GROMACS .gro file of C-alpha atoms in nm:
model
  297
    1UNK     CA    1  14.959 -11.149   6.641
    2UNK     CA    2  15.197 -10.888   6.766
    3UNK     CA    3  15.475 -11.010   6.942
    4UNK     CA    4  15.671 -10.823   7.203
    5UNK     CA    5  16.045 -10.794   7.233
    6UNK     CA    6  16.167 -11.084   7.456
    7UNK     CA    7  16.313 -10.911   7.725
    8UNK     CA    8  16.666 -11.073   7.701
    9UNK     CA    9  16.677 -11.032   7.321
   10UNK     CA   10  16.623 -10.677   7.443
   11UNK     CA   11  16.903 -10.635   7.695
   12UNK     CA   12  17.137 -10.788   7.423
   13UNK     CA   13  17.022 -10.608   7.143
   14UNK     CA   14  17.048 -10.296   7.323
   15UNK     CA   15  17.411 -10.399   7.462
   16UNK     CA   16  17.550 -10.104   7.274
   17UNK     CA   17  18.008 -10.186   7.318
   18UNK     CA   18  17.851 -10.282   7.698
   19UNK     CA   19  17.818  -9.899   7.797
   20UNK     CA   20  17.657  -9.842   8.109
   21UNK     CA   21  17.298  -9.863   8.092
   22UNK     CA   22  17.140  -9.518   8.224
   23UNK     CA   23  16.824  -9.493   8.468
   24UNK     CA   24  16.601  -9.415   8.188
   25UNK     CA   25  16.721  -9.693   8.002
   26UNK     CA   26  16.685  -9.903   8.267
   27UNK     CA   27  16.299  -9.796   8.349
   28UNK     CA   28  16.264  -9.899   7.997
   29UNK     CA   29  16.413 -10.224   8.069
   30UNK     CA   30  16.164 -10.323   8.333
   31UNK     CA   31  15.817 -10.238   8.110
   32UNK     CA   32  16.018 -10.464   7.835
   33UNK     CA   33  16.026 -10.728   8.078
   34UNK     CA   34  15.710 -10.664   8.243
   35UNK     CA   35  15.492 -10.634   7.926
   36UNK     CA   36  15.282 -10.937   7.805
   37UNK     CA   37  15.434 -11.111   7.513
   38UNK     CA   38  15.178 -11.096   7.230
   39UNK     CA   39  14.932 -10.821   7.203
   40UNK     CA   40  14.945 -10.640   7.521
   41UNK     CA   41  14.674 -10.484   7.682
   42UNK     CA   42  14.691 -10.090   7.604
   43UNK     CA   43  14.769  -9.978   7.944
   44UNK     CA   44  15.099 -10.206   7.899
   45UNK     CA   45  15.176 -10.039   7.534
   46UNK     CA   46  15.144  -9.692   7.682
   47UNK     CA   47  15.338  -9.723   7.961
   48UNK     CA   48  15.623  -9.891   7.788
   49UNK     CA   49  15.569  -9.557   7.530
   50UNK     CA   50  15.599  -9.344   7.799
   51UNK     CA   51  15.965  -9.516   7.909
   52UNK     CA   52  16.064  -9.519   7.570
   53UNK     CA   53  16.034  -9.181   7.479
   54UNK     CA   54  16.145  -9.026   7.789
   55UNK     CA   55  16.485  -9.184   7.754
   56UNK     CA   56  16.481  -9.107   7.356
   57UNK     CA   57  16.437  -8.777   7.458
   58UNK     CA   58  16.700  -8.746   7.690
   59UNK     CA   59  16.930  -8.913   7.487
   60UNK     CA   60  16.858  -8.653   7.189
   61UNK     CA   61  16.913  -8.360   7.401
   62UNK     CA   62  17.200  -8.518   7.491
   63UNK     CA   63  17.323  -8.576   7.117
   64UNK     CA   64  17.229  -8.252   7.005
   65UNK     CA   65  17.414  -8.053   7.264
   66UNK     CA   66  17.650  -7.810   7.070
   67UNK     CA   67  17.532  -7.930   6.721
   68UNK     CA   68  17.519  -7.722   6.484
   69UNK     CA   69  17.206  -7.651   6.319
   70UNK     CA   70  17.194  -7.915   5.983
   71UNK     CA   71  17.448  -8.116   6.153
   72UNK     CA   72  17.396  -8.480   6.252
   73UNK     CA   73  17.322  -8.565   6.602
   74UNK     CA   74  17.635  -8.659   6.773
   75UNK     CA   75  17.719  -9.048   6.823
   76UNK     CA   76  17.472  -8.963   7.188
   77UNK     CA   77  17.199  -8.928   6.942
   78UNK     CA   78  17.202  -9.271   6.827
   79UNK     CA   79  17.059  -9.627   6.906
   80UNK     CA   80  17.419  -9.775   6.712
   81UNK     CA   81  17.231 -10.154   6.668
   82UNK     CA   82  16.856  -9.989   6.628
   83UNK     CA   83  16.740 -10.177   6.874
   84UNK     CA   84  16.487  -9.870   6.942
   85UNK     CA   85  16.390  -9.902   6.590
   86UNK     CA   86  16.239 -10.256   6.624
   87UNK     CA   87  16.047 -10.178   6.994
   88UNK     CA   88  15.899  -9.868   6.895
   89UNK     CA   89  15.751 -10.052   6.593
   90UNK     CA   90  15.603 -10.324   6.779
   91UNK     CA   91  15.445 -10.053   7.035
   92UNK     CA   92  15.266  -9.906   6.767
   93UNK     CA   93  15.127 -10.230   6.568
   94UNK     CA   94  15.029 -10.327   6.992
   95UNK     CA   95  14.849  -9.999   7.002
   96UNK     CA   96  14.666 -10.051   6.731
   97UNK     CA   97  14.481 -10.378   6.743
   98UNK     CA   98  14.467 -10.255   7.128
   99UNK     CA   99  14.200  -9.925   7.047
  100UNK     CA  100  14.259  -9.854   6.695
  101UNK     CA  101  14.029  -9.537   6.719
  102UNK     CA  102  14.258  -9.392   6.922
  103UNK     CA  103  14.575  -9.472   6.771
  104UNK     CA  104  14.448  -9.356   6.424
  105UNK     CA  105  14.358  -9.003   6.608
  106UNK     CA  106  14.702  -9.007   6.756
  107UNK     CA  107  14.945  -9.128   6.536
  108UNK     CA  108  15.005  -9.106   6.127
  109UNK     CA  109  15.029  -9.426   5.937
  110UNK     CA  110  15.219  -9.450   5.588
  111UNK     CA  111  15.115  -9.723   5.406
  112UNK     CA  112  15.273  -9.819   5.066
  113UNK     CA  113  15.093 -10.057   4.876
  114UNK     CA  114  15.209 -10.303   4.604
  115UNK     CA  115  14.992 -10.427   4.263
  116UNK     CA  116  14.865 -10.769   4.383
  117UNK     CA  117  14.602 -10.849   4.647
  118UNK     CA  118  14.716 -11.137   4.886
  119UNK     CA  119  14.908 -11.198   5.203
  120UNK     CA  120  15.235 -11.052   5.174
  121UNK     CA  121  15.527 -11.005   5.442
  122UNK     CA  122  15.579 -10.563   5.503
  123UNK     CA  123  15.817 -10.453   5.728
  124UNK     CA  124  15.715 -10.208   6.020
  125UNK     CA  125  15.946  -9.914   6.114
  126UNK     CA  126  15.863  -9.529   6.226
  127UNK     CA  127  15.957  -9.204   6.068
  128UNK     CA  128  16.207  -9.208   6.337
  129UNK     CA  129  16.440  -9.457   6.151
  130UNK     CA  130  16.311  -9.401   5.797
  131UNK     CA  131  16.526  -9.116   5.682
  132UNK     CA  132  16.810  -9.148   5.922
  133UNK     CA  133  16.891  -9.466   6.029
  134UNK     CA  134  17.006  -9.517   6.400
  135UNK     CA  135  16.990  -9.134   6.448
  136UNK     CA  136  16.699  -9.096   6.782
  137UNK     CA  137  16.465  -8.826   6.611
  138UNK     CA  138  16.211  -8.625   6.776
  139UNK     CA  139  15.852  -8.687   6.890
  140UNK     CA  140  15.665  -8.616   6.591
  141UNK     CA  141  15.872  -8.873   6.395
  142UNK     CA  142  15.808  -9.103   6.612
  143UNK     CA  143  15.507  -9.088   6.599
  144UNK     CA  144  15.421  -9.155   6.229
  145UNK     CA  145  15.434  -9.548   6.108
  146UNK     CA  146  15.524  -9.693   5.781
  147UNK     CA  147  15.377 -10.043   5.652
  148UNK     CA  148  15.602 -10.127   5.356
  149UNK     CA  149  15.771 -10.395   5.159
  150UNK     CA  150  16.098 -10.123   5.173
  151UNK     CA  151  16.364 -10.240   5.375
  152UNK     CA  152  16.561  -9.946   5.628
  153UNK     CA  153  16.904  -9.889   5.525
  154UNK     CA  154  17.204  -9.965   5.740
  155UNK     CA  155  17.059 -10.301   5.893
  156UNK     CA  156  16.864 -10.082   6.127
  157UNK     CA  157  16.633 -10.346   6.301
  158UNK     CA  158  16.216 -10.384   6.209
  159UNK     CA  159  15.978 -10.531   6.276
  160UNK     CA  160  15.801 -10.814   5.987
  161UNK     CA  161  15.463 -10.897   6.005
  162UNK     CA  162  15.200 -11.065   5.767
  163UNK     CA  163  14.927 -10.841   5.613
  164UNK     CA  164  14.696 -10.899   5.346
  165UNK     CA  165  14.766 -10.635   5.113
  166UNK     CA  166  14.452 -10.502   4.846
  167UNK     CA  167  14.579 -10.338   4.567
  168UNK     CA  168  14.496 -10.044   4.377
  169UNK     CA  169  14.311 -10.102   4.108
  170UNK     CA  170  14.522  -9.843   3.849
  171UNK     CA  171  14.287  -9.557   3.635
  172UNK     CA  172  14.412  -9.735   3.317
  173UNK     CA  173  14.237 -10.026   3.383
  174UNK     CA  174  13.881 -10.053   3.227
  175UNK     CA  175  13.620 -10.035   3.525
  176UNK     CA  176  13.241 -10.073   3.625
  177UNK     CA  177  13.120  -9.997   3.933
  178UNK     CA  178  12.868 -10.220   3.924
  179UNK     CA  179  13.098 -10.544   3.921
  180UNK     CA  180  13.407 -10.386   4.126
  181UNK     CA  181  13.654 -10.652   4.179
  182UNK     CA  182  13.673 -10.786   4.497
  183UNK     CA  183  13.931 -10.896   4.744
  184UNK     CA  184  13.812 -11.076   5.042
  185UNK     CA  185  14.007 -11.035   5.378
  186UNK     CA  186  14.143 -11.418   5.470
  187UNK     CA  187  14.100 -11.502   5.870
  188UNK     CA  188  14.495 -11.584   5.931
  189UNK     CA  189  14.608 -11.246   5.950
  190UNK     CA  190  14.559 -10.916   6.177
  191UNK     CA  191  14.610 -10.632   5.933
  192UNK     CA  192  14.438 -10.535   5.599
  193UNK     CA  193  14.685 -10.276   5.412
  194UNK     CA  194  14.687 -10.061   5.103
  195UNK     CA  195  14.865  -9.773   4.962
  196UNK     CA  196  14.790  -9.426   5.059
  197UNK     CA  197  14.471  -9.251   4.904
  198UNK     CA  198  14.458  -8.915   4.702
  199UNK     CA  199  14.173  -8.907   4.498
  200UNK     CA  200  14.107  -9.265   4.552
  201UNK     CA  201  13.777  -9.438   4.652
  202UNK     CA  202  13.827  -9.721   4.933
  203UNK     CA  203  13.518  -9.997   4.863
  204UNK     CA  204  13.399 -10.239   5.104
  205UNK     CA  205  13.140 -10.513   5.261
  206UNK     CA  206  13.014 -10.684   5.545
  207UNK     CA  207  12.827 -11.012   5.543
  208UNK     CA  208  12.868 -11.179   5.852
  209UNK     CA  209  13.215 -11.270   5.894
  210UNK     CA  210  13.312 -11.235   5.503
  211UNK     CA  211  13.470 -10.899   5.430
  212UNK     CA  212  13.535 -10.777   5.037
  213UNK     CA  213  13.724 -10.478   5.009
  214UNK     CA  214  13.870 -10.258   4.710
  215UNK     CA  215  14.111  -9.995   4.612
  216UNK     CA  216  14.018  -9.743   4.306
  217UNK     CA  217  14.192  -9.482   4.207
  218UNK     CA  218  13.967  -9.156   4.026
  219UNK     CA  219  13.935  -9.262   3.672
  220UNK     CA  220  14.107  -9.084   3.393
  221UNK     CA  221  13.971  -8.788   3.240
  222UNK     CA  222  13.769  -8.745   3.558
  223UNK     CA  223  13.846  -8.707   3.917
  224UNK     CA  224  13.756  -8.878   4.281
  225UNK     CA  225  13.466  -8.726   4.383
  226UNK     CA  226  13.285  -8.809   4.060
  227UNK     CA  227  13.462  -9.187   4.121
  228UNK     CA  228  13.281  -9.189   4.505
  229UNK     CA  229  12.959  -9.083   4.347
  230UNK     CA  230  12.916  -9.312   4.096
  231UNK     CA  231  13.038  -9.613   4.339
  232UNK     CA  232  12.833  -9.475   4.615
  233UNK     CA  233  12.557  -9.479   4.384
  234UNK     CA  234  12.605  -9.773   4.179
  235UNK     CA  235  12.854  -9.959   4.317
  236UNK     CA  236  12.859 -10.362   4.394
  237UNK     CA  237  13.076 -10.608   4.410
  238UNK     CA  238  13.119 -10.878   4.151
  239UNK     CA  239  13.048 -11.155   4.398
  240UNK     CA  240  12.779 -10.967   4.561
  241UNK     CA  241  12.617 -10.817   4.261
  242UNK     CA  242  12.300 -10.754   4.463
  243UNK     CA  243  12.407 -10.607   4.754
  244UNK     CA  244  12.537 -10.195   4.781
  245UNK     CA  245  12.863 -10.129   4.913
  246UNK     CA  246  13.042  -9.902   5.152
  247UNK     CA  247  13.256  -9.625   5.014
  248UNK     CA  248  13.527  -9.401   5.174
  249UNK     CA  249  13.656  -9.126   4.921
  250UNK     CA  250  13.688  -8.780   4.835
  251UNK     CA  251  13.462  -8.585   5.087
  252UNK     CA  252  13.499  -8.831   5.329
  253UNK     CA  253  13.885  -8.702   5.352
  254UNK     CA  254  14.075  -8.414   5.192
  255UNK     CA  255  14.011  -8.085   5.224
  256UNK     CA  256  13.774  -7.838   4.945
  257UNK     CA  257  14.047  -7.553   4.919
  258UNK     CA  258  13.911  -7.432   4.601
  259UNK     CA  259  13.941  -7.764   4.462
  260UNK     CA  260  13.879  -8.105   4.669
  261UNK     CA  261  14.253  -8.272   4.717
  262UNK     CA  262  14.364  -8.474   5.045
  263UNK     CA  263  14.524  -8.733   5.147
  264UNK     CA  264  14.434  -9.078   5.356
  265UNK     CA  265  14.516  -9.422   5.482
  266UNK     CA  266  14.295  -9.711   5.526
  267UNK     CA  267  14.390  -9.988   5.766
  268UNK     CA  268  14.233 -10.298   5.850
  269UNK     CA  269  14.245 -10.476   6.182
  270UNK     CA  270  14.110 -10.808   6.280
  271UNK     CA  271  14.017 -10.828   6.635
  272UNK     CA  272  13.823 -11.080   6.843
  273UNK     CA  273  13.831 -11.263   6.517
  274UNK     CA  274  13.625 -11.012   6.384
  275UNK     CA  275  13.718 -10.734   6.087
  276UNK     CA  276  13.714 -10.378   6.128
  277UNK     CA  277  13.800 -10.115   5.880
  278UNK     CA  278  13.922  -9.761   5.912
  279UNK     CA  279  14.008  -9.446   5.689
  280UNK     CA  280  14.253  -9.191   5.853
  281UNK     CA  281  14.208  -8.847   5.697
  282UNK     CA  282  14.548  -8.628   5.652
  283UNK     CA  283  14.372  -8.347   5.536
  284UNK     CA  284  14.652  -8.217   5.258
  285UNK     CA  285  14.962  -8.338   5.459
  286UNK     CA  286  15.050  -8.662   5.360
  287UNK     CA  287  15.234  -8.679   5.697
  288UNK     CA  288  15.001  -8.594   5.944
  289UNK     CA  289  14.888  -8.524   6.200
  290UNK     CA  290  14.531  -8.669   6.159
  291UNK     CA  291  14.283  -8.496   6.088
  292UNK     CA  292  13.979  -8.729   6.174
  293UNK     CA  293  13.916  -9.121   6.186
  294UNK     CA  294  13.620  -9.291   6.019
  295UNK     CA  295  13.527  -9.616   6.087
  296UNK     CA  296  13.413  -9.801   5.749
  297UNK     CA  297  13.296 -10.093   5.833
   0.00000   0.00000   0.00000
């Protein structure tokens, strides 16, 4: 479940030294206040977007009035408390249990895994508070998310949530495609996470409501598309040793510029109580924009 900012956690958290709030802050105010408290609707979410990043912008043309180029934004710049940090975060987790297709096609998601599968707490935060905490940075970092068991520096605000995380299975470890091992996605949280793919293979199943997913990365002294063929091909799961799988890989992201490379994310959402995969293709940015969305299962 997603929850919302409470709107007077909001006013105080945003209570920079009690400075005057401005109209644009204040227009953000009321869709804080207005928007449902746990996973809004997407009209809410992108109207409370829309507030938020007109008064980000204004407040970084504000800050970066007479700056030199290089420079820091000026103090103008800057949410102090990151207050914006935590919001923004929480708009884009809304947005995408709210139409994930279009949220994948619209925004860049950074996911970085860790080596067990299980549910694990990650902390949510965008680009726009990643490499310079505090500091109000422009659209296009705003618009990329990270899922990641890394804290932000400077006690910058975030938001926490619960995923179930399915590791990478490494290229070191001995594999068979024909008994992959399997994690299978629990029903008490919303999001399915792993770390980004570049060569990898992304496995996974349906049967009714059980879903078994895996991570492999290309095998040594080969490479991914060779991995997606013979998983494609042969590929099962160890508790379904009967039943063929569904595989997102090389080819189904990446780009053939001589040689196949490319990166991707793969996110899982659970909505209406139901599971539903998806592979975001960054093409040979491993920042985005998107390239396409795929829908795996």
């Amino acid at each position: 479940m997603v929850a919302m900012y409470g709107y007077q956690q909001w006013i105080a958290d945003t209570n920079v030294s009690g400075k005057p709030r401005s109209s644009l802050l204040k227009a953000l105010d009321k869709q804080v206040q207005q928007i449902s408290p746990n996973n809004p609707p997407l009209t809410q979410v992108k109207s409370t977007l829309a507030a938020f990043h007109a008064w980000a912008d204004a407040k970084r043309q504000s800050g970066l009035q007479g700056v030199a180029p290089g420079l820091e934004p000026s103090a103008k710049a800057r949410d102090n408390n990151g207050g914006f940090s935590k919001l923004l975060a929480q708009l884009h987790l809304a947005y995408l249990i709210a139409d994930p297709d279009e949220y994948l096609a619209s925004y860049t998601l950074n996911e970085a895994g860790i080596g067990v599968s299980g549910v694990v707490g990650m902390n949510v935060y965008s680009d726009a508070s990643s490499s310079h905490a505090g500091v109000i940075s422009d659209l296009a970092a705003r618009k990329r998310l990270r899922i990641t068991s890394v804290s932000i520096a400077g006690g910058v605000k975030q938001e926490t949530i619960q995923v179930f995380n399915v590791r990478m299975i490494p290229r070191d470890e001995a594999f068979n495609a024909a008994d992959v091992e399997s994690a299978v996605l629990p029903s008490n949280v919303e999001f399915m996470t792993t770390g980004m793919l570049s060569g990898c293979c992304f496995v996974a199943y349906r049967e009714g409501d059980v879903v078994l997913a895996a991570h492999v990365q290309s095998r040594q002294g080969s490479n991914g598309l060779l991995l997606k063929t013979d998983i494609s091909t042969n590929g099962r799961f160890d508790v379904r040793s009967l039943d063929p799988v569904q595989t997102f890989g090389l080819g189904d992201y990446g780009t053939n510029a001589g040689n196949w490379a490319g990166y991707a994310m793969v996110v899982g959402v659970r909505r209406q109580n139901r599971w539903e995969i998806y592979g975001q293709d960054l093409g040979l940015s491993n920042i985005g924009p998107p390239v396409k969305v795929v829908r795996i299962i």
